[in-house]
Amino acid sequence: MVQINTIAAVSALLSTAALFVSAQTNETMYPEPITIGQYGFPHGHLIVGWTPTKTTMNDVCAGTRTFIQSVQTGYYSNPLCGFPFEIDGYSNLTLQCADGTDTLASQVTAIATNGVETHVCTKLELSIFSTYCGGGASLVQQYACQ
Ligand SMILES: *[C@@H]1O[C@H](CO)[C@@H](O)[C@H](O)[C@H]1NC(C)=O
Ligand SMILES: *[C@@H]1O[C@H](CO)[C@@H](O)[C@H](O)[C@H]1NC(C)=O
């Protein structure tokens, strides 16, 4: 029993280490967390992404943000998930939704790079993660992805 437990523990440790190494050395992966949020204005909103370690919410208000989707007077520019975007020179990132890739899908769970999951997203429910941008616009953080 002791031996079996030891072997299981060692192999769990090894596979954790292997995952860690491959996640850290893969050059295609953007090695920073990404925040997904909603930039709202009177007749619609944009879903945007930014790098919270480098970009403040005021920067995002002022225009430093990656466009992912526009929703204006009920018109959706593209589906939220499966739509390629670029951030900080890393391209072909896509949001992954639990409810599919249709236009109205909205339940973001992860970000993939070239179709492979690279960031897991956590939904942020609290309104403290929001700010007023001025001019009737506001910014709300919706998902923290890392
Ligand atoms: C990085 O991940 C991608 C997607 O899984 C893979 O195609 C590529 O070979 C990996 N690169 C390295 C250096 O591990
Ligand atoms: C972008 O990612 C998709 C998978 O989501 C993949 O099929 C495609 O080859 C990638 N494009 C480039 C230029 O790497």
mmCIF file of C-alpha atoms and ligand atoms in Angstrom:
data_model
loop_
_atom_site.group_PDB
_atom_site.id
_atom_site.type_symbol
_atom_site.label_atom_id
_atom_site.label_comp_id
_atom_site.label_asym_id
_atom_site.label_seq_id
_atom_site.Cartn_x
_atom_site.Cartn_y
_atom_site.Cartn_z
ATOM 1 C CA MET A 1 0.000 0.000 0.000
ATOM 2 C CA VAL A 2 2.764 2.388 0.953
ATOM 3 C CA GLN A 3 4.652 1.644 -2.244
ATOM 4 C CA ILE A 4 1.602 2.117 -4.449
ATOM 5 C CA ASN A 5 0.854 5.445 -2.791
ATOM 6 C CA THR A 6 4.434 6.539 -3.247
ATOM 7 C CA ILE A 7 4.415 5.616 -6.925
ATOM 8 C CA ALA A 8 1.126 7.448 -7.441
ATOM 9 C CA ALA A 9 2.464 10.507 -5.643
ATOM 10 C CA VAL A 10 5.691 10.520 -7.641
ATOM 11 C CA SER A 11 3.931 10.109 -10.973
ATOM 12 C CA ALA A 12 1.435 12.855 -10.051
ATOM 13 C CA LEU A 13 4.386 15.069 -9.208
ATOM 14 C CA LEU A 14 6.124 14.255 -12.496
ATOM 15 C CA SER A 15 3.064 14.972 -14.623
ATOM 16 C CA THR A 16 2.526 18.268 -12.756
ATOM 17 C CA ALA A 17 6.155 19.174 -13.420
ATOM 18 C CA ALA A 18 5.802 18.248 -17.099
ATOM 19 C CA LEU A 19 2.694 20.408 -17.455
ATOM 20 C CA PHE A 20 4.456 23.277 -15.743
ATOM 21 C CA VAL A 21 7.500 23.026 -18.023
ATOM 22 C CA SER A 22 5.481 22.822 -21.249
ATOM 23 C CA ALA A 23 3.274 25.755 -20.194
ATOM 24 C CA GLN A 24 6.318 27.844 -19.355
ATOM 25 C CA THR A 25 8.410 27.111 -22.439
ATOM 26 C CA ASN A 26 5.810 27.333 -25.161
ATOM 27 C CA GLU A 27 6.670 30.437 -27.190
ATOM 28 C CA THR A 28 3.261 30.603 -28.867
ATOM 29 C CA MET A 29 1.590 31.343 -25.535
ATOM 30 C CA TYR A 30 1.161 34.920 -24.325
ATOM 31 C CA PRO A 31 2.826 34.690 -20.893
ATOM 32 C CA GLU A 32 0.655 37.330 -19.205
ATOM 33 C CA PRO A 33 -2.822 37.305 -17.686
ATOM 34 C CA ILE A 34 -5.574 38.820 -19.836
ATOM 35 C CA THR A 35 -8.652 40.666 -18.611
ATOM 36 C CA ILE A 36 -11.837 40.588 -20.679
ATOM 37 C CA GLY A 37 -14.272 43.419 -20.081
ATOM 38 C CA GLN A 38 -17.164 45.426 -21.396
ATOM 39 C CA TYR A 39 -16.664 49.026 -22.541
ATOM 40 C CA GLY A 40 -20.166 50.433 -22.476
ATOM 41 C CA PHE A 41 -21.545 53.585 -24.058
ATOM 42 C CA PRO A 42 -25.096 54.863 -24.573
ATOM 43 C CA HIS A 43 -26.069 52.800 -27.651
ATOM 44 C CA GLY A 44 -24.080 49.631 -27.126
ATOM 45 C CA HIS A 45 -20.849 48.165 -25.902
ATOM 46 C CA LEU A 46 -17.572 46.632 -26.961
ATOM 47 C CA ILE A 47 -16.094 43.460 -25.528
ATOM 48 C CA VAL A 48 -12.391 44.178 -25.182
ATOM 49 C CA GLY A 49 -9.265 42.548 -23.794
ATOM 50 C CA TRP A 50 -6.186 43.971 -22.102
ATOM 51 C CA THR A 51 -3.135 42.967 -20.088
ATOM 52 C CA PRO A 52 -3.755 43.960 -16.438
ATOM 53 C CA THR A 53 -0.063 43.753 -15.538
ATOM 54 C CA LYS A 54 0.718 46.514 -18.064
ATOM 55 C CA THR A 55 -2.508 48.377 -18.736
ATOM 56 C CA THR A 56 -4.717 50.208 -16.215
ATOM 57 C CA MET A 57 -8.470 50.555 -16.550
ATOM 58 C CA ASN A 58 -7.937 54.263 -17.285
ATOM 59 C CA ASP A 59 -5.615 53.256 -20.147
ATOM 60 C CA VAL A 60 -8.379 50.980 -21.455
ATOM 61 C CA CYS A 61 -10.890 53.848 -21.222
ATOM 62 C CA ALA A 62 -8.445 56.011 -23.208
ATOM 63 C CA GLY A 63 -8.177 53.412 -26.001
ATOM 64 C CA THR A 64 -5.440 50.896 -25.107
ATOM 65 C CA ARG A 65 -7.507 47.766 -25.645
ATOM 66 C CA THR A 66 -7.957 44.845 -27.998
ATOM 67 C CA PHE A 67 -11.263 44.696 -29.831
ATOM 68 C CA ILE A 68 -13.103 41.369 -29.585
ATOM 69 C CA GLN A 69 -16.765 42.164 -30.279
ATOM 70 C CA SER A 70 -19.066 45.131 -30.833
ATOM 71 C CA VAL A 71 -22.759 45.083 -29.917
ATOM 72 C CA GLN A 72 -24.684 48.170 -31.032
ATOM 73 C CA THR A 73 -28.451 48.561 -31.087
ATOM 74 C CA GLY A 74 -28.782 44.777 -31.079
ATOM 75 C CA TYR A 75 -26.307 44.196 -33.919
ATOM 76 C CA TYR A 76 -23.423 41.821 -33.129
ATOM 77 C CA SER A 77 -20.242 42.377 -35.151
ATOM 78 C CA ASN A 78 -19.163 38.723 -34.824
ATOM 79 C CA PRO A 79 -19.497 35.816 -32.383
ATOM 80 C CA LEU A 80 -17.776 36.407 -29.044
ATOM 81 C CA CYS A 81 -16.069 33.025 -29.030
ATOM 82 C CA GLY A 82 -13.928 31.572 -31.813
ATOM 83 C CA PHE A 83 -13.207 35.076 -33.188
ATOM 84 C CA PRO A 84 -9.415 35.566 -33.557
ATOM 85 C CA PHE A 85 -7.837 38.570 -31.860
ATOM 86 C CA GLU A 86 -4.332 39.810 -31.153
ATOM 87 C CA ILE A 87 -2.847 41.135 -27.956
ATOM 88 C CA ASP A 88 0.626 42.591 -27.473
ATOM 89 C CA GLY A 89 1.982 40.971 -30.655
ATOM 90 C CA TYR A 90 0.504 37.529 -29.901
ATOM 91 C CA SER A 91 -2.031 36.566 -32.531
ATOM 92 C CA ASN A 92 -4.730 33.981 -33.192
ATOM 93 C CA LEU A 93 -6.115 34.089 -29.672
ATOM 94 C CA THR A 94 -9.784 33.108 -29.341
ATOM 95 C CA LEU A 95 -12.231 33.085 -26.445
ATOM 96 C CA GLN A 96 -13.773 29.708 -25.656
ATOM 97 C CA CYS A 97 -17.436 29.657 -24.566
ATOM 98 C CA ALA A 98 -19.243 26.931 -22.627
ATOM 99 C CA ASP A 99 -22.310 27.700 -24.758
ATOM 100 C CA GLY A 100 -20.659 27.358 -28.168
ATOM 101 C CA THR A 101 -19.609 29.683 -30.978
ATOM 102 C CA ASP A 102 -22.991 31.124 -32.008
ATOM 103 C CA THR A 103 -23.419 34.894 -32.082
ATOM 104 C CA LEU A 104 -25.270 34.944 -28.768
ATOM 105 C CA ALA A 105 -22.892 32.621 -26.873
ATOM 106 C CA SER A 106 -21.568 34.464 -23.844
ATOM 107 C CA GLN A 107 -20.234 32.050 -21.196
ATOM 108 C CA VAL A 108 -16.461 32.529 -21.516
ATOM 109 C CA THR A 109 -14.383 29.782 -19.889
ATOM 110 C CA ALA A 110 -10.925 30.064 -21.450
ATOM 111 C CA ILE A 111 -8.652 31.596 -24.071
ATOM 112 C CA ALA A 112 -7.032 29.422 -26.709
ATOM 113 C CA THR A 113 -3.947 30.269 -28.752
ATOM 114 C CA ASN A 114 -3.929 28.595 -32.170
ATOM 115 C CA GLY A 115 -6.821 26.472 -30.920
ATOM 116 C CA VAL A 116 -5.047 25.181 -27.798
ATOM 117 C CA GLU A 117 -6.193 26.381 -24.370
ATOM 118 C CA THR A 118 -3.611 28.737 -22.833
ATOM 119 C CA HIS A 119 -5.585 30.760 -20.233
ATOM 120 C CA VAL A 120 -8.431 29.704 -17.942
ATOM 121 C CA CYS A 121 -10.994 32.461 -17.362
ATOM 122 C CA THR A 122 -12.806 33.196 -14.107
ATOM 123 C CA LYS A 123 -16.018 35.199 -14.212
ATOM 124 C CA LEU A 124 -15.965 38.352 -12.079
ATOM 125 C CA GLU A 125 -19.379 39.163 -10.646
ATOM 126 C CA LEU A 126 -18.525 42.085 -8.402
ATOM 127 C CA SER A 127 -19.301 45.612 -9.577
ATOM 128 C CA ILE A 128 -16.170 46.891 -7.792
ATOM 129 C CA PHE A 129 -14.239 45.842 -10.930
ATOM 130 C CA SER A 130 -15.646 48.766 -12.889
ATOM 131 C CA THR A 131 -14.830 52.366 -13.587
ATOM 132 C CA TYR A 132 -16.391 55.415 -15.198
ATOM 133 C CA CYS A 133 -14.525 56.467 -18.340
ATOM 134 C CA GLY A 134 -16.209 59.840 -18.844
ATOM 135 C CA GLY A 135 -18.424 60.943 -21.710
ATOM 136 C CA GLY A 136 -21.126 58.454 -20.757
ATOM 137 C CA ALA A 137 -18.780 55.488 -21.181
ATOM 138 C CA SER A 138 -17.873 52.947 -18.541
ATOM 139 C CA LEU A 139 -15.678 49.889 -18.230
ATOM 140 C CA VAL A 140 -16.503 46.681 -16.373
ATOM 141 C CA GLN A 141 -14.127 43.768 -15.901
ATOM 142 C CA GLN A 142 -15.949 40.532 -16.710
ATOM 143 C CA TYR A 143 -13.335 37.761 -16.794
ATOM 144 C CA ALA A 144 -9.856 37.320 -15.379
ATOM 145 C CA CYS A 145 -7.909 34.902 -17.587
ATOM 146 C CA GLN A 146 -4.558 33.364 -16.656
HETATM 147 C C1 LIG B 1 3.353 25.265 -28.321
HETATM 148 O O1 LIG B 1 2.008 24.825 -28.355
HETATM 149 C C2 LIG B 1 1.526 24.631 -29.679
HETATM 150 C C3 LIG B 1 0.072 24.252 -29.549
HETATM 151 O O2 LIG B 1 -0.068 23.170 -28.677
HETATM 152 C C4 LIG B 1 2.328 23.563 -30.376
HETATM 153 O O3 LIG B 1 1.858 23.409 -31.691
HETATM 154 C C5 LIG B 1 3.796 23.983 -30.397
HETATM 155 O O4 LIG B 1 4.549 22.953 -30.938
HETATM 156 C C6 LIG B 1 4.263 24.272 -28.974
HETATM 157 N N1 LIG B 1 5.627 24.816 -29.020
HETATM 158 C C7 LIG B 1 6.547 24.467 -28.136
HETATM 159 C C8 LIG B 1 7.868 25.138 -28.317
HETATM 160 O O5 LIG B 1 6.365 23.642 -27.253
HETATM 161 C C1 LIG B 2 -5.256 29.851 -35.780
HETATM 162 O O1 LIG B 2 -5.885 28.927 -34.897
HETATM 163 C C2 LIG B 2 -6.686 27.975 -35.560
HETATM 164 C C3 LIG B 2 -7.364 27.143 -34.510
HETATM 165 O O2 LIG B 2 -8.172 27.966 -33.712
HETATM 166 C C4 LIG B 2 -5.812 27.129 -36.465
HETATM 167 O O3 LIG B 2 -6.626 26.199 -37.162
HETATM 168 C C5 LIG B 2 -5.083 28.033 -37.449
HETATM 169 O O4 LIG B 2 -4.170 27.266 -38.186
HETATM 170 C C6 LIG B 2 -4.331 29.117 -36.705
HETATM 171 N N1 LIG B 2 -3.754 30.049 -37.669
HETATM 172 C C7 LIG B 2 -2.471 30.350 -37.666
HETATM 173 C C8 LIG B 2 -2.040 31.364 -38.675
HETATM 174 O O5 LIG B 2 -1.671 29.827 -36.882
#
